[in-house]
GROMACS .gro file of C-alpha atoms in nm:
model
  376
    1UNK     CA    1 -12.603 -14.204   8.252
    2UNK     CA    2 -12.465 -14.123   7.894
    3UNK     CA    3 -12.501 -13.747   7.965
    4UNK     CA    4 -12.266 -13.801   8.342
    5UNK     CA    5 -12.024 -13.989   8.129
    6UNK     CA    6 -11.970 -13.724   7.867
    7UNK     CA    7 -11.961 -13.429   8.166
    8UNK     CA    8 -11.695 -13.621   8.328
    9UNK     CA    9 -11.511 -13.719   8.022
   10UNK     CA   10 -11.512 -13.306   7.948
   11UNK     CA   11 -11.413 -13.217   8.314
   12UNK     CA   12 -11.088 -13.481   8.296
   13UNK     CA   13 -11.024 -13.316   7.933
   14UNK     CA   14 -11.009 -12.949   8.058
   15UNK     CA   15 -10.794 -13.042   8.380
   16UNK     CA   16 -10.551 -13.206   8.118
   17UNK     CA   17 -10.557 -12.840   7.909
   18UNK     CA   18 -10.486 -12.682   8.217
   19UNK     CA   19 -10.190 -12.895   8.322
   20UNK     CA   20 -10.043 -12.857   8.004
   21UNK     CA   21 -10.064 -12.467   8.012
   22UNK     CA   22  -9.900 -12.483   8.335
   23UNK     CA   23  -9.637 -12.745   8.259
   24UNK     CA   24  -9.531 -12.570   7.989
   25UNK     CA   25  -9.328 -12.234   8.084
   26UNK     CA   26  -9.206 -12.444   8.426
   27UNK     CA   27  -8.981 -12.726   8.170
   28UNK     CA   28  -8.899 -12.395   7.989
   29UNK     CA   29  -8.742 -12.265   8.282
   30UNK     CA   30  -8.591 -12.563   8.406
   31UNK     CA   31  -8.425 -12.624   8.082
   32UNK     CA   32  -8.291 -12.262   8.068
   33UNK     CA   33  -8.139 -12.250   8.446
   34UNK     CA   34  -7.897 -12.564   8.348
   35UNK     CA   35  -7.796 -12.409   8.002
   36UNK     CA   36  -7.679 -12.071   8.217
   37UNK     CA   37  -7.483 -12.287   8.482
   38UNK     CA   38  -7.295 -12.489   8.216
   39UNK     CA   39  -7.223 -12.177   8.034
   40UNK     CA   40  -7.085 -12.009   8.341
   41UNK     CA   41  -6.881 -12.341   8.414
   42UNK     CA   42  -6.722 -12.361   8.060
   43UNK     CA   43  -6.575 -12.003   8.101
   44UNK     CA   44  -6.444 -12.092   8.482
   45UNK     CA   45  -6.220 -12.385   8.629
   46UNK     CA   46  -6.152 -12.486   8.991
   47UNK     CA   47  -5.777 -12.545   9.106
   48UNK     CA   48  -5.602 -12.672   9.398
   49UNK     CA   49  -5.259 -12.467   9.464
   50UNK     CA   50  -4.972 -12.486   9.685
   51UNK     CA   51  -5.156 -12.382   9.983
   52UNK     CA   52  -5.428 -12.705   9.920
   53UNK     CA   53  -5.690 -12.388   9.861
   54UNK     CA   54  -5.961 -12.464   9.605
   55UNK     CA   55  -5.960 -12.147   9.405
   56UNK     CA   56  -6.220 -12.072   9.097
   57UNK     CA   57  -6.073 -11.913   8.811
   58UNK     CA   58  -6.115 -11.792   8.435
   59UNK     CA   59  -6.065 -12.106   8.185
   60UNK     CA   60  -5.865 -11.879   7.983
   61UNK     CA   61  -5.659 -11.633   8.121
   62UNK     CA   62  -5.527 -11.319   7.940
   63UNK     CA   63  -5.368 -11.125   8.214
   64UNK     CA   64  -5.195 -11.178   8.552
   65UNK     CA   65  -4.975 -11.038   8.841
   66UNK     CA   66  -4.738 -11.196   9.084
   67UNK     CA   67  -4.670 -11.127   9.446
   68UNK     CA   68  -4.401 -11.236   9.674
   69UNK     CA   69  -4.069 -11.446   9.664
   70UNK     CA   70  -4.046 -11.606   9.332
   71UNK     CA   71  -4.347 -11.562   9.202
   72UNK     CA   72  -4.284 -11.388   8.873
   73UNK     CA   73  -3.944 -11.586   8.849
   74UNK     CA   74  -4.142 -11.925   8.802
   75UNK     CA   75  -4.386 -11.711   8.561
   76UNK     CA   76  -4.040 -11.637   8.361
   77UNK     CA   77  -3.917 -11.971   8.366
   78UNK     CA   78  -4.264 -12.068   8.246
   79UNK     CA   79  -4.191 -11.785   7.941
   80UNK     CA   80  -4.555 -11.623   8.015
   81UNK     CA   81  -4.395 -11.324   8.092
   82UNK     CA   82  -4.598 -11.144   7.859
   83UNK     CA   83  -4.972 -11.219   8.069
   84UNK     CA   84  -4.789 -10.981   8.322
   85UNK     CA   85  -4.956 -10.684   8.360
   86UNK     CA   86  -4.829 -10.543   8.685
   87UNK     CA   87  -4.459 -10.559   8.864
   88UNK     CA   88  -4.360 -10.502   9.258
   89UNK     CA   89  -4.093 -10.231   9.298
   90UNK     CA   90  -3.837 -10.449   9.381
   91UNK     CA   91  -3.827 -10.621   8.999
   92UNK     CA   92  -3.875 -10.287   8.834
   93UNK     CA   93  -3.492 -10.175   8.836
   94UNK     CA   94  -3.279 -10.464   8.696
   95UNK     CA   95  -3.020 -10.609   8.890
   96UNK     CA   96  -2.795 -10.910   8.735
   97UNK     CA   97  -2.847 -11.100   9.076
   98UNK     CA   98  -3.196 -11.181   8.941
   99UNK     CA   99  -3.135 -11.358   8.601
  100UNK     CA  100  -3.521 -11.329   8.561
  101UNK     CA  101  -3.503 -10.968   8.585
  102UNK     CA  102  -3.196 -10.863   8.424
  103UNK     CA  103  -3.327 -11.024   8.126
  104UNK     CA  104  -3.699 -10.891   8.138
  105UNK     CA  105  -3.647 -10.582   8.327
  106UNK     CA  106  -3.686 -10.391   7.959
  107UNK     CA  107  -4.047 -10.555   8.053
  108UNK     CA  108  -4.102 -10.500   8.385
  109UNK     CA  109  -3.947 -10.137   8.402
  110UNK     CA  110  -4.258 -10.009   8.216
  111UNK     CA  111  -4.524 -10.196   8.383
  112UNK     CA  112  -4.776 -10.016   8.653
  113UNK     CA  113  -4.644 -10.086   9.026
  114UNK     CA  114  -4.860 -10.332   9.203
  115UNK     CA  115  -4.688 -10.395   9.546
  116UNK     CA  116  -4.330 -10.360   9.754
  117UNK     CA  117  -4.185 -10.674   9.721
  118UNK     CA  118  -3.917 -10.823   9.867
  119UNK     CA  119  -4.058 -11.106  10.100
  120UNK     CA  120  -4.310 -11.320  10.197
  121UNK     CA  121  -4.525 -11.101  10.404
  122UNK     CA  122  -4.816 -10.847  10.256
  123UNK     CA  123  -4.671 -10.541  10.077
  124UNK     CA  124  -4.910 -10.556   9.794
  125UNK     CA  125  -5.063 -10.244   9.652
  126UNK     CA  126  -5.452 -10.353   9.613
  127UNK     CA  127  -5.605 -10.048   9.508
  128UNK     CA  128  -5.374 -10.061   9.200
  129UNK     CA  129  -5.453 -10.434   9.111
  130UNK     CA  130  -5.775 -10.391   9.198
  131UNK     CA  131  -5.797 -10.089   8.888
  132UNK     CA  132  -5.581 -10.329   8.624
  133UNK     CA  133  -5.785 -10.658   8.685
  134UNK     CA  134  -5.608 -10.914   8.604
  135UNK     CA  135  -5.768 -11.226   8.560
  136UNK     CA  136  -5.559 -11.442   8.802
  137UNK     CA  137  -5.267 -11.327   9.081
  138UNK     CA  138  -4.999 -11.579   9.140
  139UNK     CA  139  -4.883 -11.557   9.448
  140UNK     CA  140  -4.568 -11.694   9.702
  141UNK     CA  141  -4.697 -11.492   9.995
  142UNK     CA  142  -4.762 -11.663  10.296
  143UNK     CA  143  -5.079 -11.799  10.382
  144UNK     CA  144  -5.201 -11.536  10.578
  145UNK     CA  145  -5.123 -11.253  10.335
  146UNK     CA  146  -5.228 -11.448  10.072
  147UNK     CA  147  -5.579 -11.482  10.217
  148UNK     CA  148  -5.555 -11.102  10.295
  149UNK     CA  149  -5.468 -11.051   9.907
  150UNK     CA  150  -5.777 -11.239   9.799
  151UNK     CA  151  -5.974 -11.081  10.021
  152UNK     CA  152  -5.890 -10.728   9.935
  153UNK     CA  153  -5.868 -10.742   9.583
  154UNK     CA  154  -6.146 -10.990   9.520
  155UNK     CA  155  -5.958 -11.152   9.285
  156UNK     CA  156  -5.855 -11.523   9.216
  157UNK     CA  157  -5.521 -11.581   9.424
  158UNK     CA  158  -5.333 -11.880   9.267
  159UNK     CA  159  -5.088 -11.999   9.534
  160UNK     CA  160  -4.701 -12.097   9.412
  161UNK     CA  161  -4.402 -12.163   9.622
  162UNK     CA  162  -4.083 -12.358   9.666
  163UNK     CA  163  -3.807 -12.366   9.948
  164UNK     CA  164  -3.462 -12.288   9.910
  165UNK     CA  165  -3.336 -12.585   9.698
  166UNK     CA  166  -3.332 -12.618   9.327
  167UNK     CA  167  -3.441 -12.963   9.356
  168UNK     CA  168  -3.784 -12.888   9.523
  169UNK     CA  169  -4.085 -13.069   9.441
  170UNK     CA  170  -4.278 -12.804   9.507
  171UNK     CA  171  -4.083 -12.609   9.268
  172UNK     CA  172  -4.206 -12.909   9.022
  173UNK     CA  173  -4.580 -12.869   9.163
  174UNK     CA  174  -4.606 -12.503   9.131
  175UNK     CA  175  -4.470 -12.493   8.719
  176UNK     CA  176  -4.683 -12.810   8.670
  177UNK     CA  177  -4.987 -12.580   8.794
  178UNK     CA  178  -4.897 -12.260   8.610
  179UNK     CA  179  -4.829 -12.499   8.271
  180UNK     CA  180  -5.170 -12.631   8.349
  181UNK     CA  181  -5.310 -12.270   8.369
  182UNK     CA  182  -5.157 -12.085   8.115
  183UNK     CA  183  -5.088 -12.351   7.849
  184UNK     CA  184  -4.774 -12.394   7.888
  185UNK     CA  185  -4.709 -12.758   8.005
  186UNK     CA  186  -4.459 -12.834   7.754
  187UNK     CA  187  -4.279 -12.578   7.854
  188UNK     CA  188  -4.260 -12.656   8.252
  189UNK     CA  189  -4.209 -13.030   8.172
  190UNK     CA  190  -3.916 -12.918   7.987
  191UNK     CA  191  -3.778 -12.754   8.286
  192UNK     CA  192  -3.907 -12.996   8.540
  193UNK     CA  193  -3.744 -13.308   8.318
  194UNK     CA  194  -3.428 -13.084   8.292
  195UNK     CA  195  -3.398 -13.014   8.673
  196UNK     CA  196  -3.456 -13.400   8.760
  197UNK     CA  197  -3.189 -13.499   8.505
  198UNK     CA  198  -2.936 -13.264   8.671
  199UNK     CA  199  -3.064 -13.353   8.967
  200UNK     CA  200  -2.988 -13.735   8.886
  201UNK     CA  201  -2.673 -13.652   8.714
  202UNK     CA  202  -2.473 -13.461   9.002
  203UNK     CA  203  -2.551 -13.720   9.242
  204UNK     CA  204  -2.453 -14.020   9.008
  205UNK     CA  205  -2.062 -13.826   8.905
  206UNK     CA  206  -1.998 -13.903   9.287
  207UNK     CA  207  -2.207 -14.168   9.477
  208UNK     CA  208  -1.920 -14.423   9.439
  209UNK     CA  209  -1.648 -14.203   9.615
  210UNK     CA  210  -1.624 -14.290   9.967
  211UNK     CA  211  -1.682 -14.042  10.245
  212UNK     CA  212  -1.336 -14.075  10.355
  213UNK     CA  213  -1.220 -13.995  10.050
  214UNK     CA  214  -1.417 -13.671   9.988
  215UNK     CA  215  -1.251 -13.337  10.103
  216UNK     CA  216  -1.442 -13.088  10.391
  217UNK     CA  217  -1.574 -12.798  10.272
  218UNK     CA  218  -1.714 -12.482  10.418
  219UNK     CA  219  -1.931 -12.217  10.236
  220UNK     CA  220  -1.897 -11.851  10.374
  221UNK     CA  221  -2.032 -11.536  10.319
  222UNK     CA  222  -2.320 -11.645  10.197
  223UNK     CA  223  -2.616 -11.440  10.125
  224UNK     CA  224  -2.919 -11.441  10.330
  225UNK     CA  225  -3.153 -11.161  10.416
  226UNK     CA  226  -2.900 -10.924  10.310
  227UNK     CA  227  -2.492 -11.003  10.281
  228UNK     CA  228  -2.274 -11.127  10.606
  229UNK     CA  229  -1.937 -11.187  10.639
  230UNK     CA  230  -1.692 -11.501  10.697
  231UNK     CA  231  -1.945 -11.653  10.942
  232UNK     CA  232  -2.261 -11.654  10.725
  233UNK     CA  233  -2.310 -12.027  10.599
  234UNK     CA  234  -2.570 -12.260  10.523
  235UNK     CA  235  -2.589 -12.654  10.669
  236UNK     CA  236  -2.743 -12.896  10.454
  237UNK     CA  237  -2.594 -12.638  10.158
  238UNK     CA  238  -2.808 -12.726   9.829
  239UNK     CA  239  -2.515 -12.704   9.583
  240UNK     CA  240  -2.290 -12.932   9.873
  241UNK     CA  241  -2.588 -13.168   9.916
  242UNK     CA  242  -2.634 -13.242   9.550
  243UNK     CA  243  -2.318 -13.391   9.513
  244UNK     CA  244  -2.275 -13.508   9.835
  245UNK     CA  245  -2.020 -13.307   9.969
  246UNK     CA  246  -1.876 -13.328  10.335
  247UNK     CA  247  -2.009 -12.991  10.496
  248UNK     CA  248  -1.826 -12.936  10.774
  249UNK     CA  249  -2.148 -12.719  10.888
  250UNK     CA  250  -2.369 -13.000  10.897
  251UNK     CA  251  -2.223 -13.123  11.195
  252UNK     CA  252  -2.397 -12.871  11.358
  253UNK     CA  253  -2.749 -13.102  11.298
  254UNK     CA  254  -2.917 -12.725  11.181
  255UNK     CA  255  -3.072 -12.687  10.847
  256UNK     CA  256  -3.057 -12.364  10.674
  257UNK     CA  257  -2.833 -12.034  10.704
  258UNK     CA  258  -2.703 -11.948  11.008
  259UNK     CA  259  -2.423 -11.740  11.179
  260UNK     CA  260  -2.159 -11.928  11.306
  261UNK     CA  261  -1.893 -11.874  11.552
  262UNK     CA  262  -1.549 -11.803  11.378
  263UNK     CA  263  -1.377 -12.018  11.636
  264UNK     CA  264  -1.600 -12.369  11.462
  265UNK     CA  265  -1.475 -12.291  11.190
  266UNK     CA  266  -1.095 -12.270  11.277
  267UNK     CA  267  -1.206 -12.608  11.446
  268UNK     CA  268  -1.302 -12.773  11.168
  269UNK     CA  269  -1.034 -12.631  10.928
  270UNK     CA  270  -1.205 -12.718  10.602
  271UNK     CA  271  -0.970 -12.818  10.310
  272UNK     CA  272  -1.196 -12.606  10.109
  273UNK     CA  273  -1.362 -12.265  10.117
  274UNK     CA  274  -1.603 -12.124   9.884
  275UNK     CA  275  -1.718 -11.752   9.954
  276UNK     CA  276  -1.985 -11.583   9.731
  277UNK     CA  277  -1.769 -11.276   9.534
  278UNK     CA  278  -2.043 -11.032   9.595
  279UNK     CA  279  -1.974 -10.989   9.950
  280UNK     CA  280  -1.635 -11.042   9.975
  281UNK     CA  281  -1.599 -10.648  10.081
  282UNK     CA  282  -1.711 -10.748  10.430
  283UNK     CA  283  -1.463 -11.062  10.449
  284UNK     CA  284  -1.170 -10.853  10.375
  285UNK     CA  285  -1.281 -10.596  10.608
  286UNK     CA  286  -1.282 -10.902  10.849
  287UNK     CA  287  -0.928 -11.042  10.718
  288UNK     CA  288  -0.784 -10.630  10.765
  289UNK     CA  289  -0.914 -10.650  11.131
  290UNK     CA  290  -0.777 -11.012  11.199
  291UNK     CA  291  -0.556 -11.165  10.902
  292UNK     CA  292  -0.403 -11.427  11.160
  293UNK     CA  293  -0.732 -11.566  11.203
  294UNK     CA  294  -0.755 -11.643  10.807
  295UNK     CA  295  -0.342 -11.727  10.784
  296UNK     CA  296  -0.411 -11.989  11.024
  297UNK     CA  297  -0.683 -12.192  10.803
  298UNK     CA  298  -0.517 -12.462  10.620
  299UNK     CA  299  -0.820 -12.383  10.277
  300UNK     CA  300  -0.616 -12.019  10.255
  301UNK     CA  301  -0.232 -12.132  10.336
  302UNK     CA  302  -0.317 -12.395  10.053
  303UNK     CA  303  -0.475 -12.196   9.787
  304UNK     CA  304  -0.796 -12.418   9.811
  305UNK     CA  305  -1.046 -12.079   9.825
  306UNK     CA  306  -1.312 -12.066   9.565
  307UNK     CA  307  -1.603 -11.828   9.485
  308UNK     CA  308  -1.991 -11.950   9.489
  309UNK     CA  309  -2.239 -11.680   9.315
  310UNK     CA  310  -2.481 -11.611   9.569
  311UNK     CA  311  -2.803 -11.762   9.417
  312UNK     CA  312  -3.011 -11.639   9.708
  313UNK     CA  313  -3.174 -11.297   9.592
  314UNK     CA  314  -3.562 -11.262   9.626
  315UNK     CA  315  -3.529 -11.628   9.636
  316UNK     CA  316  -3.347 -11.917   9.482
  317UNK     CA  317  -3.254 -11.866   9.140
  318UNK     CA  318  -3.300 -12.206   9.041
  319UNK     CA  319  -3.025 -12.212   8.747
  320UNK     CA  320  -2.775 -12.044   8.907
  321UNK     CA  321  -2.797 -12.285   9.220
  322UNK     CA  322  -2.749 -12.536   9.001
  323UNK     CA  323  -2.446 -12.384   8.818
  324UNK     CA  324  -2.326 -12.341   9.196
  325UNK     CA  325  -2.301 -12.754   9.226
  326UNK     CA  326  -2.133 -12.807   8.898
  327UNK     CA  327  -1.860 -12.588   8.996
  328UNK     CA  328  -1.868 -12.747   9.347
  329UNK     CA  329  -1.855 -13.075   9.255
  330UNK     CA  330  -1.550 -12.987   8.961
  331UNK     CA  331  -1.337 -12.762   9.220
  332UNK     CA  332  -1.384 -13.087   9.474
  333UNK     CA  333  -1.405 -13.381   9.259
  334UNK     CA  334  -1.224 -13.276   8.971
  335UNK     CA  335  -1.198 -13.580   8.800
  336UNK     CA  336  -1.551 -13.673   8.804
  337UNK     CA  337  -1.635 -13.340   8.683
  338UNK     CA  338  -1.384 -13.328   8.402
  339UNK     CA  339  -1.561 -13.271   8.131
  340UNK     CA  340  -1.790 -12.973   8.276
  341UNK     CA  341  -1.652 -12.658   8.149
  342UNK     CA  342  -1.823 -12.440   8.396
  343UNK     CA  343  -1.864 -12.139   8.164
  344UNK     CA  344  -2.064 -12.295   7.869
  345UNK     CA  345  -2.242 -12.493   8.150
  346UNK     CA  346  -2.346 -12.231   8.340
  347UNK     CA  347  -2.451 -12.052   8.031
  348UNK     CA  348  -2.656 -12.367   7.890
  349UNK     CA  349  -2.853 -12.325   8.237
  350UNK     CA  350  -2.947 -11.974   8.208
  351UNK     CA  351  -3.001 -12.017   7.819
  352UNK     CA  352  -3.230 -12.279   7.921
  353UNK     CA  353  -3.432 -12.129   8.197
  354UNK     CA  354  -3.398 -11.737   8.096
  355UNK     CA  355  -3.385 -11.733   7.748
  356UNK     CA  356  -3.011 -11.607   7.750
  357UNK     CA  357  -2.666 -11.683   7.827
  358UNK     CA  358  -2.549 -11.414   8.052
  359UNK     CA  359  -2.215 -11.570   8.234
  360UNK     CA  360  -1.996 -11.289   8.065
  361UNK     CA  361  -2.236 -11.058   8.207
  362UNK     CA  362  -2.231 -11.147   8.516
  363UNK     CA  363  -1.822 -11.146   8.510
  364UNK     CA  364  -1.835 -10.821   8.411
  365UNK     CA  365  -2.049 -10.743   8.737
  366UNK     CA  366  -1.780 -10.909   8.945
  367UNK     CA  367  -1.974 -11.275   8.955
  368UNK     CA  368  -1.790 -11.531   8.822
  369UNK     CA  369  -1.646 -11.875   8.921
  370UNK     CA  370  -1.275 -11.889   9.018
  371UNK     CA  371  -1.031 -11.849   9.299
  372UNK     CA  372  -1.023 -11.576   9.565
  373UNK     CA  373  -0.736 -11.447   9.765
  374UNK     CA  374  -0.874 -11.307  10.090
  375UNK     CA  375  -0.757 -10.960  10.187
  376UNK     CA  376  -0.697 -10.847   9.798
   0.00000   0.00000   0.00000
């Protein structure tokens, strides 16, 4: 009996041996496969962009490129201009009707070409992202090119947008995820406080005039995929809307640019015009053909024609649209606006969002605030 007891006692001791041999390199392995994981999720973060996409992404990133309509202005704005590694065509030779560019182009001009530009749609090059690897894209294409993009390039495609306002919240969404992203949240709170504070500011100068007592207006020749004459306009106008101006356009219930019939506009007779300066070639070709037409509208017999900068190019240039209401709101309301002097104010806007005052520049390009005569 003593002899089973000790046999078994040895049998239950080796099993024990055995497990512990075994047991051994499996909690080895176990501990190392957790280690790895955590390691590969401290160098990565997951983000959801404009599009609602969850997209995985380096914690820190060193490098970037941008593709489509405002992209690489928000990146500007943002002052993390120098993570760009790549440019589209369209933002490598400067033009003053981009502030963004006309004050980075020195940049941008000697960067490798990564796409077309110039829209929403696809025109990226992939092969040539796909040979600078960037660590992140930032993208305003579409959905559907955007998807394409990532797809191609195999790359992490962050998602950014906004519409045509300056007051956009997903203007505010998009700089709150690339401050997020590139550490730079001060910075885009700085703009996003800025823009809210103008925002609140404009409308407050002239909520207590009545609508009766506001003057109509009508913005022409405004700029939307490419120049147009005396009949391009805008309803629901961002600069009008911010200071609640009486668009004579928005009678039309559309939203957005449009073409309209010269004949409205003789119809409504606005007291005053605005025209953007940069394509007032094509209204005076229109006033040569048919200078009754113009003669007949009360805005020119009176004097009451101003310009309004186009801020529409690749985009809203978010600064200048603003600059566009404080000149609105001084030419209309002139006595709530009387202490805006719309030079330094302009220039505190694009020192603020581009670094650089460049009004005098932009006069010397033939885009200034002021009166027009139609037909000079």
């Amino acid at each position: 009996m003593f002899k089973k007891a000790i046999t078994i006692l040895m049998a239950l001791c080796l099993l024990a041996g055995c497990a512990g041999c075994t047991s051994a390199p499996a909690s080895s392995t176990a501990s190392d496969a957790p280690q790895t994981d955590a390691a590969a999720q401290a160098d990565t973060v997951t983000i959801t962009d404009l599009y609602g996409r969850q997209v995985t992404l380096p914690r820190e990133i060193k490098s970037i490129v941008c593709t489509g309509a405002g992209a690489l202005r928000m990146i500007c704005y943002a002052q993390a201009q120098d993570l760009v590694i790549g440019a589209e065509d369209s933002d490598k030779t400067q033009t003053i009707k981009r502030g963004y560019n006309y004050v980075n182009n020195a940049i941008f001009k000697e960067l490798p070409s990564i796409g077309k530009g110039g829209g929403r749609g696809y025109t990226a090059y992939e092969e040539e992202i796909i040979s600078l690897q960037p660590d992140v894209i930032f993208s305003a294409y579409n959905s559907e090119a955007l998807e394409e993009l990532a797809s191609k390039t195999g790359i992490p495609v962050v998602a950014i947008t906004y519409d045509t306002g300056m007051f956009d919240e997903k203007l505010f969404q998009s700089l709150e995820l690339i401050g997020q992203l590139l550490d730079k949240q001060e910075r885009c709170t700085q703009l996003i406080d800025a823009l809210k504070d103008a925002q609140q500011d404009l409308s407050a100068r002239t909520q207590d005039i009545a609508d009766a007592d506001k003057p109509t207006a009508y913005s022409g020749a405004v700029t939307f995929s490419g120049g147009h004459g005396f009949e391009g306009t805008y309803a629901n106008f961002p600069p009008f809307t911010a200071i609640g101006a009486k668009n004579v356009v928005d009678e039309t219930g559309q939203d957005g640019s449009l073409q309209i019939d010269l004949e409205k506009v003789l119809v409504w007779d606005p007291e005053v015009i605005f025209l953007d300066p940069g394509n007032m070639d094509l209204v005076n070709e229109q006033y040569d053909k048919n200078p009754t037409y113009f003669q007949s509208l009360q805005a020119v017999k009176n004097g009451e024609v101003y310009s309004m900068i186009s801020y529409n190019n690749y985009t809203t240039n978010v600064e200048l649209a603003v600059a566009d209401a404080y000149y609105a709101g001084k030419v209309m309301f002139p006595e709530q606006f009387a202490d805006i002097d719309i030079e330094k104010k302009a220039d505190e806007l694009f020192e603020l969002f581009l670094g650089k005052p460049i009004y005098s520049d932009m006069q010397a390009a033939g885009l200034s605030f002021g009166k027009i005569t139609i037909g000079e």
